Amino acid sequence: MRLLHLADLHIGIENYGRVDPSTGLHSRLRDYLERLDEAIDVGLAEGVDAVLIAGDVYKNRTPNPTQQREFARRIHRLRACGLPVFILIGNHDVSPAAGRAHAVEIFDTLAVDGVTIADRPRIHTLQTRSGPLQVIALPWVTRHALLTKEELRMASFLEIETMLIERVERFLRQAADDLDPALPAVLTVHGTIDGATFGAERQVLLGRDLIYPRSLMALPNVDYVAMGHIHRHQALGDHPPVVYPGSIERIDFGEEDEDKGCVIVDLKAKGEAHWRFHKLAARPFVTIAVDVRSINDPMQRVLAAIERRSLRGAVVRVKIDARPEQADALQTEAIRRALDDAGAYVIAAVTVEVERSTRGRLGNSDASILDGLTPRRALELYLRQKTPPLSEERIAALLAAADELLAEGAQDRVELLS
C-alpha cells in the first residue's frame, strides 16, 4: 500500500505578494494552490492508494469562500481518481467556539463519499484499492475536549498539561490494542513531539505547545506515524517512522533555507514502512546581506551582491550594514530597480543598519531605513539605540514581553488550550 502524506497547507496566507487585478486573487494564494497541485501530481504519478492530510488546511479557522472552493476542487480531483482522502484537524482548523463548525466540517455535513474528517481522537478505517487501512487520529488537542470543567477549575496549568498527556497516552494505548494486527495501520497526529526542530512557524503558531514524549509514538501494530504542525521536514523515529513532511510552501524568511515538500509512504509487510521525501517547487526567499562599512563605493558593492544571486521569481530582502556617512550614497530606488531587473517576484525590504545608530538616511528618506521591518524588529532597533545602552539580558526580557503582547493581539491567534 502506498500513501501520500501532506500537512500544513495553510491556504490563505497572503504575506509577500499582491492581488492579481485580472482575477482579484492574491498571488500567494496561487503559490499555495500550485504547491498543493504539485503534491497531488506527485501522488498520482506514484500510484498512491490514499492521501493523508495531517492538519492545518487553511491559514485560520474562518477560510473565505474562495479558499474553500479552491481546496474543494483539489479534493474533488483526488476523489475522481478513486483515492480516499483523510483530513486531520489542526490548530488552524479547530472550531472557534462550541457549537460552531470547524474549517473543514462541510465535507462531513455533505457526507462526501471517500473523504474522512478526523476532528476527535478515534480509529478510522479507509477502504483503498489495496485493501483496508487503519488510521488512528489524534487531532489538535484542547483542554475542553479531554478534561471536565471541574478538572479545569481545580488544576494548575502544569497539572492540566500533565492530565492532557495522560489522557492522550491512555487513548493511544487503547487504540493500538484495538487495531487488527493483520492490517496496515498508521497514526496521524497534529502536534509537537519532544525533540522536534521548529522553523518559522513560531511566527504563526501562537500559543504554547503541548509536547508529546517520543515514547508515545512507539505503539504496537502501528506501521507509520504521519505528523503535522511543524513546518520543517524531519523524521524523529524509525520503528515506526515518525515523520513531519513539513509545510508545502514557504511562509517567511525563517524558512528561506528549508526544502518544502510531501512524503510518499510504502507500507509493505506488517511493521515494514519506507518513506521518501519529495521536494516541491516552493517560492524562493532570498536574503542579500551586504556589509559596506569598509568599502569606499558602497552602492557598487550592493549592486554587485545583487548580480551574484539568482533572484528570478524570488521574494527578496536586502540588509545593508553601513557607516553613518555612507547613507546618502545608498540609493534605495536604484537598489529596487536592480532587484526588479534581476527578476525579483516581490521586494520585501531594503534596510540599512547604520553603525552606532538605528537612524540614518537611505535615498534621502529616513523612512526607507525601516522599510519592511516587523514591529518586533523595529522595537529591537529602538531598544538597541537607547542611551545609556540596555544590557542584552534586559533587551531579551523586553522582547519576550513584546512577543506575548503580539501573540495576544494577533487576529488569527490560535491557543493550545482554548
CSV table of C-alpha atoms in Angstrom, one decimal:
chain,number,residue,atom,x,y,z
A,1,MET,CA,0.0,0.0,0.0
A,2,ARG,CA,1.3,3.4,-0.9
A,3,LEU,CA,0.2,6.7,0.7
A,4,LEU,CA,0.7,10.5,0.1
A,5,HIS,CA,1.4,12.3,3.4
A,6,LEU,CA,0.8,16.1,3.4
A,7,ALA,CA,0.5,18.6,6.2
A,8,ASP,CA,0.2,22.3,6.9
A,9,LEU,CA,-1.2,23.5,3.6
A,10,HIS,CA,-2.1,26.9,5.2
A,11,ILE,CA,-4.2,28.0,2.3
A,12,GLY,CA,-4.9,31.7,2.6
A,13,ILE,CA,-1.6,33.1,3.9
A,14,GLU,CA,-1.0,36.2,1.8
A,15,ASN,CA,2.2,37.8,3.0
A,16,TYR,CA,4.8,38.9,0.4
A,17,GLY,CA,2.5,39.0,-2.6
A,18,ARG,CA,0.0,41.1,-4.4
A,19,VAL,CA,-3.5,40.9,-5.8
A,20,ASP,CA,-3.8,39.9,-9.4
A,21,PRO,CA,-6.1,42.6,-10.9
A,22,SER,CA,-7.3,40.2,-13.7
A,23,THR,CA,-8.6,37.6,-11.2
A,24,GLY,CA,-8.9,39.5,-7.9
A,25,LEU,CA,-7.0,36.7,-6.2
A,26,HIS,CA,-3.8,37.1,-4.2
A,27,SER,CA,-0.7,35.9,-5.8
A,28,ARG,CA,0.4,34.0,-2.7
A,29,LEU,CA,-2.9,32.1,-2.8
A,30,ARG,CA,-1.9,30.9,-6.2
A,31,ASP,CA,1.5,29.8,-4.8
A,32,TYR,CA,-0.1,27.6,-2.1
A,33,LEU,CA,-2.6,26.1,-4.5
A,34,GLU,CA,0.1,25.4,-7.1
A,35,ARG,CA,2.2,23.6,-4.4
A,36,LEU,CA,-0.9,21.5,-3.5
A,37,ASP,CA,-1.5,20.7,-7.1
A,38,GLU,CA,2.2,19.7,-7.4
A,39,ALA,CA,1.9,17.4,-4.4
A,40,ILE,CA,-1.2,15.8,-5.8
A,41,ASP,CA,0.6,15.3,-9.1
A,42,VAL,CA,3.4,13.5,-7.2
A,43,GLY,CA,0.9,11.3,-5.5
A,44,LEU,CA,-0.9,10.4,-8.7
A,45,ALA,CA,2.4,9.7,-10.6
A,46,GLU,CA,3.5,7.4,-7.7
A,47,GLY,CA,0.2,5.5,-7.8
A,48,VAL,CA,-0.8,6.1,-4.2
A,49,ASP,CA,-3.8,4.3,-2.7
A,50,ALA,CA,-4.8,7.1,-0.2
A,51,VAL,CA,-4.0,10.7,0.8
A,52,LEU,CA,-3.4,11.7,4.4
A,53,ILE,CA,-3.5,15.5,5.3
A,54,ALA,CA,-2.2,15.9,8.8
A,55,GLY,CA,-3.8,19.2,9.7
A,56,ASP,CA,-3.9,22.9,9.1
A,57,VAL,CA,-5.7,23.1,5.7
A,58,TYR,CA,-6.2,26.8,6.0
A,59,LYS,CA,-4.5,29.9,7.3
A,60,ASN,CA,-7.1,30.2,10.0
A,61,ARG,CA,-10.4,28.8,11.3
A,62,THR,CA,-12.6,31.0,9.1
A,63,PRO,CA,-11.5,30.5,5.5
A,64,ASN,CA,-13.3,32.6,2.9
A,65,PRO,CA,-15.5,31.1,0.2
A,66,THR,CA,-12.8,31.3,-2.4
A,67,GLN,CA,-10.3,29.4,-0.3
A,68,GLN,CA,-12.9,26.8,0.5
A,69,ARG,CA,-13.8,26.4,-3.2
A,70,GLU,CA,-10.2,26.0,-4.3
A,71,PHE,CA,-9.5,23.4,-1.7
A,72,ALA,CA,-12.7,21.5,-2.5
A,73,ARG,CA,-11.6,21.4,-6.2
A,74,ARG,CA,-8.4,19.6,-5.2
A,75,ILE,CA,-10.3,17.1,-3.1
A,76,HIS,CA,-12.7,16.5,-5.9
A,77,ARG,CA,-9.8,15.8,-8.2
A,78,LEU,CA,-8.5,13.2,-5.8
A,79,ARG,CA,-11.9,11.6,-5.4
A,80,ALA,CA,-12.3,11.5,-9.2
A,81,CYS,CA,-9.2,9.4,-9.3
A,82,GLY,CA,-10.7,7.0,-6.7
A,83,LEU,CA,-8.4,8.0,-3.8
A,84,PRO,CA,-9.8,8.2,-0.3
A,85,VAL,CA,-8.8,11.4,1.5
A,86,PHE,CA,-8.2,11.6,5.2
A,87,ILE,CA,-8.1,15.1,6.8
A,88,LEU,CA,-7.0,15.6,10.4
A,89,ILE,CA,-8.0,18.7,12.3
A,90,GLY,CA,-5.1,21.0,13.2
A,91,ASN,CA,-4.9,24.1,15.4
A,92,HIS,CA,-5.7,26.4,12.5
A,93,ASP,CA,-8.8,24.3,11.7
A,94,VAL,CA,-10.4,23.9,15.1
A,95,SER,CA,-13.9,25.4,15.8
A,96,PRO,CA,-13.6,28.9,17.2
A,97,ALA,CA,-16.3,28.2,19.8
A,98,ALA,CA,-18.6,25.5,21.0
A,99,GLY,CA,-21.5,24.9,18.5
A,100,ARG,CA,-19.6,26.5,15.6
A,101,ALA,CA,-18.3,24.5,12.7
A,102,HIS,CA,-14.6,23.9,12.2
A,103,ALA,CA,-12.9,24.9,8.9
A,104,VAL,CA,-13.4,21.6,7.0
A,105,GLU,CA,-16.6,20.4,8.6
A,106,ILE,CA,-18.5,21.0,5.3
A,107,PHE,CA,-17.2,17.7,3.9
A,108,ASP,CA,-18.8,15.8,6.8
A,109,THR,CA,-22.0,17.8,6.5
A,110,LEU,CA,-22.3,17.0,2.8
A,111,ALA,CA,-21.3,13.4,3.6
A,112,VAL,CA,-18.7,13.5,0.8
A,113,ASP,CA,-18.0,9.9,-0.1
A,114,GLY,CA,-14.4,8.8,0.5
A,115,VAL,CA,-13.5,11.9,2.5
A,116,THR,CA,-12.8,11.3,6.2
A,117,ILE,CA,-12.7,14.3,8.6
A,118,ALA,CA,-11.0,13.4,11.9
A,119,ASP,CA,-11.9,16.0,14.5
A,120,ARG,CA,-11.7,13.8,17.6
A,121,PRO,CA,-9.5,11.0,18.8
A,122,ARG,CA,-10.6,7.7,17.3
A,123,ILE,CA,-9.8,4.9,14.9
A,124,HIS,CA,-10.9,5.2,11.3
A,125,THR,CA,-10.8,2.5,8.5
A,126,LEU,CA,-10.2,3.7,5.0
A,127,GLN,CA,-11.2,1.5,2.1
A,128,THR,CA,-8.5,1.6,-0.5
A,129,ARG,CA,-7.9,-0.3,-3.8
A,130,SER,CA,-5.1,-2.2,-2.0
A,131,GLY,CA,-7.3,-3.1,1.0
A,132,PRO,CA,-8.4,-1.5,4.3
A,133,LEU,CA,-6.1,1.0,6.1
A,134,GLN,CA,-6.5,1.6,9.8
A,135,VAL,CA,-5.9,5.2,10.9
A,136,ILE,CA,-5.6,6.3,14.5
A,137,ALA,CA,-6.5,10.0,14.6
A,138,LEU,CA,-5.1,12.4,17.2
A,139,PRO,CA,-6.1,15.9,16.1
A,140,TRP,CA,-5.0,19.1,17.8
A,141,VAL,CA,-5.7,18.7,21.5
A,142,THR,CA,-7.6,21.3,23.5
A,143,ARG,CA,-8.3,21.1,27.2
A,144,HIS,CA,-12.0,21.3,26.8
A,145,ALA,CA,-12.1,18.2,24.6
A,146,LEU,CA,-10.4,15.9,27.1
A,147,LEU,CA,-10.9,17.4,30.5
A,148,THR,CA,-14.1,18.2,32.6
A,149,LYS,CA,-14.9,21.7,33.8
A,150,GLU,CA,-14.2,20.6,37.3
A,151,GLU,CA,-10.8,19.4,36.4
A,152,LEU,CA,-10.0,22.6,34.6
A,153,ARG,CA,-11.2,24.7,37.5
A,154,MET,CA,-9.2,22.9,40.2
A,155,ALA,CA,-5.9,22.3,38.3
A,156,SER,CA,-2.9,24.5,37.7
A,157,PHE,CA,-1.6,25.0,34.2
A,158,LEU,CA,1.2,22.4,34.7
A,159,GLU,CA,-1.3,19.9,36.2
A,160,ILE,CA,-3.6,20.4,33.1
A,161,GLU,CA,-0.7,19.7,30.8
A,162,THR,CA,0.1,16.5,32.8
A,163,MET,CA,-3.5,15.4,32.7
A,164,LEU,CA,-3.7,16.0,28.9
A,165,ILE,CA,-0.6,13.9,28.3
A,166,GLU,CA,-2.1,11.1,30.5
A,167,ARG,CA,-5.4,11.2,28.6
A,168,VAL,CA,-3.7,11.1,25.2
A,169,GLU,CA,-1.4,8.2,26.3
A,170,ARG,CA,-4.4,6.3,27.6
A,171,PHE,CA,-6.3,6.8,24.3
A,172,LEU,CA,-3.3,5.8,22.2
A,173,ARG,CA,-2.5,2.7,24.1
A,174,GLN,CA,-6.1,1.6,23.9
A,175,ALA,CA,-6.4,2.4,20.2
A,176,ALA,CA,-3.2,0.4,19.4
A,177,ASP,CA,-4.7,-2.6,21.3
A,178,ASP,CA,-7.9,-2.2,19.3
A,179,LEU,CA,-6.1,-2.4,15.9
A,180,ASP,CA,-6.3,-5.5,13.7
A,181,PRO,CA,-2.7,-6.7,13.8
A,182,ALA,CA,-3.1,-8.3,10.3
A,183,LEU,CA,-4.0,-4.9,8.6
A,184,PRO,CA,-1.7,-1.9,7.9
A,185,ALA,CA,-2.1,0.9,10.4
A,186,VAL,CA,-0.9,4.5,10.7
A,187,LEU,CA,-1.2,7.1,13.4
A,188,THR,CA,-1.9,10.7,12.4
A,189,VAL,CA,-1.0,13.4,14.9
A,190,HIS,CA,-1.2,17.2,14.7
A,191,GLY,CA,1.1,18.4,17.4
A,192,THR,CA,4.7,18.6,18.7
A,193,ILE,CA,7.0,15.7,19.6
A,194,ASP,CA,9.8,16.1,22.1
A,195,GLY,CA,13.0,16.9,20.1
A,196,ALA,CA,11.3,18.3,17.0
A,197,THR,CA,13.0,21.3,15.4
A,198,PHE,CA,10.8,24.3,14.8
A,199,GLY,CA,11.1,26.6,11.8
A,200,ALA,CA,9.4,29.9,11.1
A,201,GLU,CA,6.0,28.6,12.1
A,202,ARG,CA,6.8,30.0,15.6
A,203,GLN,CA,5.6,33.3,13.9
A,204,VAL,CA,2.2,31.8,13.1
A,205,LEU,CA,1.7,29.1,15.7
A,206,LEU,CA,0.8,31.4,18.5
A,207,GLY,CA,0.3,29.8,21.9
A,208,ARG,CA,2.1,27.2,24.0
A,209,ASP,CA,2.5,23.7,22.5
A,210,LEU,CA,1.7,20.5,24.4
A,211,ILE,CA,4.9,18.4,24.0
A,212,TYR,CA,4.3,14.7,23.4
A,213,PRO,CA,7.1,12.3,24.5
A,214,ARG,CA,8.6,10.3,21.7
A,215,SER,CA,7.7,7.1,23.5
A,216,LEU,CA,4.0,7.8,22.9
A,217,MET,CA,4.5,7.3,19.2
A,218,ALA,CA,6.1,3.8,19.6
A,219,LEU,CA,2.8,1.9,19.5
A,220,PRO,CA,2.4,-1.8,18.8
A,221,ASN,CA,0.7,-2.6,15.4
A,222,VAL,CA,1.4,0.9,14.1
A,223,ASP,CA,3.4,1.0,10.9
A,224,TYR,CA,3.9,4.7,10.3
A,225,VAL,CA,3.3,8.0,12.2
A,226,ALA,CA,2.1,10.8,10.0
A,227,MET,CA,2.8,14.1,11.7
A,228,GLY,CA,1.7,17.6,11.1
A,229,HIS,CA,2.1,21.1,12.8
A,230,ILE,CA,5.8,21.7,12.5
A,231,HIS,CA,6.8,23.2,9.1
A,232,ARG,CA,10.3,21.9,8.9
A,233,HIS,CA,10.6,18.4,7.3
A,234,GLN,CA,12.2,15.9,9.7
A,235,ALA,CA,12.0,12.4,10.9
A,236,LEU,CA,12.1,11.5,14.6
A,237,GLY,CA,12.0,7.8,14.8
A,238,ASP,CA,12.4,4.6,12.8
A,239,HIS,CA,10.3,1.9,14.5
A,240,PRO,CA,7.8,3.1,13.4
A,241,PRO,CA,8.9,6.0,11.3
A,242,VAL,CA,7.7,9.3,12.8
A,243,VAL,CA,7.8,11.9,10.0
A,244,TYR,CA,6.9,15.5,9.6
A,245,PRO,CA,6.5,16.3,5.9
A,246,GLY,CA,6.7,20.0,6.7
A,247,SER,CA,4.6,22.7,5.1
A,248,ILE,CA,4.2,22.7,1.3
A,249,GLU,CA,5.1,26.4,0.8
A,250,ARG,CA,7.4,28.9,2.4
A,251,ILE,CA,5.7,31.3,4.7
A,252,ASP,CA,8.6,33.7,5.6
A,253,PHE,CA,12.3,34.3,5.5
A,254,GLY,CA,12.7,32.0,8.5
A,255,GLU,CA,12.0,29.1,6.1
A,256,GLU,CA,14.4,30.5,3.5
A,257,ASP,CA,16.8,27.5,3.6
A,258,GLU,CA,14.1,24.8,4.2
A,259,ASP,CA,13.0,22.4,1.5
A,260,LYS,CA,9.3,22.1,1.2
A,261,GLY,CA,7.5,19.0,0.1
A,262,CYS,CA,5.4,15.9,0.7
A,263,VAL,CA,6.1,12.3,1.7
A,264,ILE,CA,5.4,9.1,-0.2
A,265,VAL,CA,5.0,6.1,2.2
A,266,ASP,CA,5.2,2.5,1.3
A,267,LEU,CA,3.6,0.0,3.7
A,268,LYS,CA,5.0,-3.4,2.8
A,269,ALA,CA,5.0,-6.3,5.2
A,270,LYS,CA,3.4,-5.6,8.6
A,271,GLY,CA,5.8,-3.4,10.6
A,272,GLU,CA,7.8,-2.5,7.5
A,273,ALA,CA,7.3,1.1,6.3
A,274,HIS,CA,9.5,3.0,3.9
A,275,TRP,CA,9.1,6.7,3.1
A,276,ARG,CA,10.6,9.2,0.6
A,277,PHE,CA,10.5,13.0,0.8
A,278,HIS,CA,9.6,14.8,-2.5
A,279,LYS,CA,10.8,18.3,-2.8
A,280,LEU,CA,8.2,20.8,-4.2
A,281,ALA,CA,9.0,24.0,-6.2
A,282,ALA,CA,8.2,26.4,-3.3
A,283,ARG,CA,8.6,30.1,-3.8
A,284,PRO,CA,12.2,31.0,-3.2
A,285,PHE,CA,13.0,33.5,-0.4
A,286,VAL,CA,16.4,35.2,-0.6
A,287,THR,CA,18.2,37.5,1.8
A,288,ILE,CA,21.1,39.6,0.4
A,289,ALA,CA,23.2,40.7,3.4
A,290,VAL,CA,25.9,43.3,2.5
A,291,ASP,CA,28.5,44.9,4.8
A,292,VAL,CA,29.8,48.1,3.2
A,293,ARG,CA,31.4,49.6,6.2
A,294,SER,CA,34.9,49.1,4.9
A,295,ILE,CA,34.1,50.0,1.3
A,296,ASN,CA,34.6,53.3,-0.5
A,297,ASP,CA,31.9,52.7,-3.0
A,298,PRO,CA,29.0,51.1,-1.0
A,299,MET,CA,26.5,51.3,-3.8
A,300,GLN,CA,28.7,49.3,-6.2
A,301,ARG,CA,29.2,46.6,-3.6
A,302,VAL,CA,25.4,46.3,-3.1
A,303,LEU,CA,24.7,46.1,-6.8
A,304,ALA,CA,27.4,43.5,-7.3
A,305,ALA,CA,25.9,41.4,-4.5
A,306,ILE,CA,22.6,41.5,-6.3
A,307,GLU,CA,24.1,40.5,-9.6
A,308,ARG,CA,25.7,37.4,-8.0
A,309,ARG,CA,22.4,36.0,-6.8
A,310,SER,CA,19.7,34.1,-8.7
A,311,LEU,CA,16.6,36.2,-7.9
A,312,ARG,CA,14.1,35.3,-10.6
A,313,GLY,CA,10.7,34.6,-9.0
A,314,ALA,CA,12.1,35.1,-5.5
A,315,VAL,CA,10.8,37.1,-2.5
A,316,VAL,CA,13.9,39.2,-1.8
A,317,ARG,CA,15.1,41.4,1.1
A,318,VAL,CA,18.4,43.4,1.2
A,319,LYS,CA,20.1,44.1,4.5
A,320,ILE,CA,23.0,46.6,4.5
A,321,ASP,CA,25.4,47.3,7.3
A,322,ALA,CA,26.8,50.8,6.7
A,323,ARG,CA,28.6,53.8,8.4
A,324,PRO,CA,26.5,56.9,9.0
A,325,GLU,CA,28.4,58.9,6.3
A,326,GLN,CA,27.6,56.2,3.7
A,327,ALA,CA,23.8,56.5,4.0
A,328,ASP,CA,23.4,59.2,1.3
A,329,ALA,CA,25.3,57.1,-1.2
A,330,LEU,CA,22.9,54.2,-0.8
A,331,GLN,CA,20.1,54.9,-3.3
A,332,THR,CA,17.1,52.8,-2.5
A,333,GLU,CA,15.4,53.4,-5.8
A,334,ALA,CA,18.4,52.2,-7.7
A,335,ILE,CA,18.6,49.1,-5.5
A,336,ARG,CA,15.0,48.3,-6.1
A,337,ARG,CA,15.4,48.8,-9.9
A,338,ALA,CA,18.3,46.4,-9.8
A,339,LEU,CA,16.2,43.8,-8.0
A,340,ASP,CA,13.4,44.3,-10.5
A,341,ASP,CA,15.8,43.9,-13.4
A,342,ALA,CA,17.1,40.6,-11.8
A,343,GLY,CA,13.5,39.3,-11.8
A,344,ALA,CA,12.6,39.5,-8.1
A,345,TYR,CA,9.0,38.5,-7.5
A,346,VAL,CA,8.5,40.7,-4.5
A,347,ILE,CA,10.9,43.1,-2.8
A,348,ALA,CA,10.1,42.6,0.8
A,349,ALA,CA,12.5,45.1,2.2
A,350,VAL,CA,15.6,47.2,1.7
A,351,THR,CA,17.0,48.0,5.1
A,352,VAL,CA,20.2,49.7,6.4
A,353,GLU,CA,21.6,49.2,9.9
A,354,VAL,CA,23.9,52.2,10.4
A,355,GLU,CA,26.8,51.8,12.7
A,356,ARG,CA,26.1,53.2,16.2
A,357,SER,CA,22.7,54.5,15.1
A,358,THR,CA,19.5,52.9,14.0
A,359,ARG,CA,18.5,56.1,12.1
A,360,GLY,CA,20.1,57.5,9.0
A,361,ARG,CA,19.2,58.4,5.5
A,362,LEU,CA,18.8,56.0,2.7
A,363,GLY,CA,18.0,57.6,-0.6
A,364,ASN,CA,17.2,60.9,1.3
A,365,SER,CA,14.4,59.2,3.2
A,366,ASP,CA,14.5,58.4,6.9
A,367,ALA,CA,11.5,56.1,6.5
A,368,SER,CA,13.2,53.9,4.0
A,369,ILE,CA,15.6,52.6,6.6
A,370,LEU,CA,12.7,51.0,8.3
A,371,ASP,CA,11.2,49.7,5.1
A,372,GLY,CA,9.7,46.3,5.7
A,373,LEU,CA,10.6,45.9,9.3
A,374,THR,CA,8.3,43.9,11.5
A,375,PRO,CA,7.0,45.5,14.7
A,376,ARG,CA,9.3,43.2,16.8
A,377,ARG,CA,12.4,44.1,14.7
A,378,ALA,CA,11.5,47.9,14.9
A,379,LEU,CA,11.3,47.5,18.7
A,380,GLU,CA,14.6,45.7,18.9
A,381,LEU,CA,16.3,48.5,16.9
A,382,TYR,CA,14.8,51.1,19.2
A,383,LEU,CA,15.9,49.3,22.3
A,384,ARG,CA,19.5,48.9,21.0
A,385,GLN,CA,19.8,52.7,20.4
A,386,LYS,CA,18.8,53.6,24.0
A,387,THR,CA,21.1,55.8,25.9
A,388,PRO,CA,22.5,54.6,28.3
A,389,PRO,CA,22.6,51.3,26.5
A,390,LEU,CA,20.5,48.4,27.8
A,391,SER,CA,22.0,45.1,28.7
A,392,GLU,CA,21.5,42.1,26.5
A,393,GLU,CA,19.5,40.4,29.3
A,394,ARG,CA,17.2,43.5,29.6
A,395,ILE,CA,16.7,43.6,25.8
A,396,ALA,CA,15.9,39.9,25.7
A,397,ALA,CA,13.4,40.3,28.6
A,398,LEU,CA,11.6,43.2,26.9
A,399,LEU,CA,11.4,41.4,23.6
A,400,ALA,CA,10.0,38.3,25.3
A,401,ALA,CA,7.3,40.5,26.8
A,402,ALA,CA,6.6,42.1,23.4
A,403,ASP,CA,6.2,38.6,21.9
A,404,GLU,CA,3.5,37.8,24.4
A,405,LEU,CA,1.7,41.0,23.6
A,406,LEU,CA,1.9,40.5,19.9
A,407,ALA,CA,0.6,37.0,20.3
A,408,GLU,CA,-2.4,38.2,22.3
A,409,GLY,CA,-3.2,40.8,19.8
A,410,ALA,CA,-2.9,38.7,16.6
A,411,GLN,CA,-6.2,38.4,14.8
A,412,ASP,CA,-5.7,34.8,13.9
A,413,ARG,CA,-4.4,33.7,17.3
A,414,VAL,CA,-4.8,30.0,18.0
A,415,GLU,CA,-4.2,28.9,21.6
A,416,LEU,CA,-3.3,25.4,22.5
A,417,LEU,CA,-5.6,25.3,25.5
A,418,SER,CA,-8.5,27.4,24.2
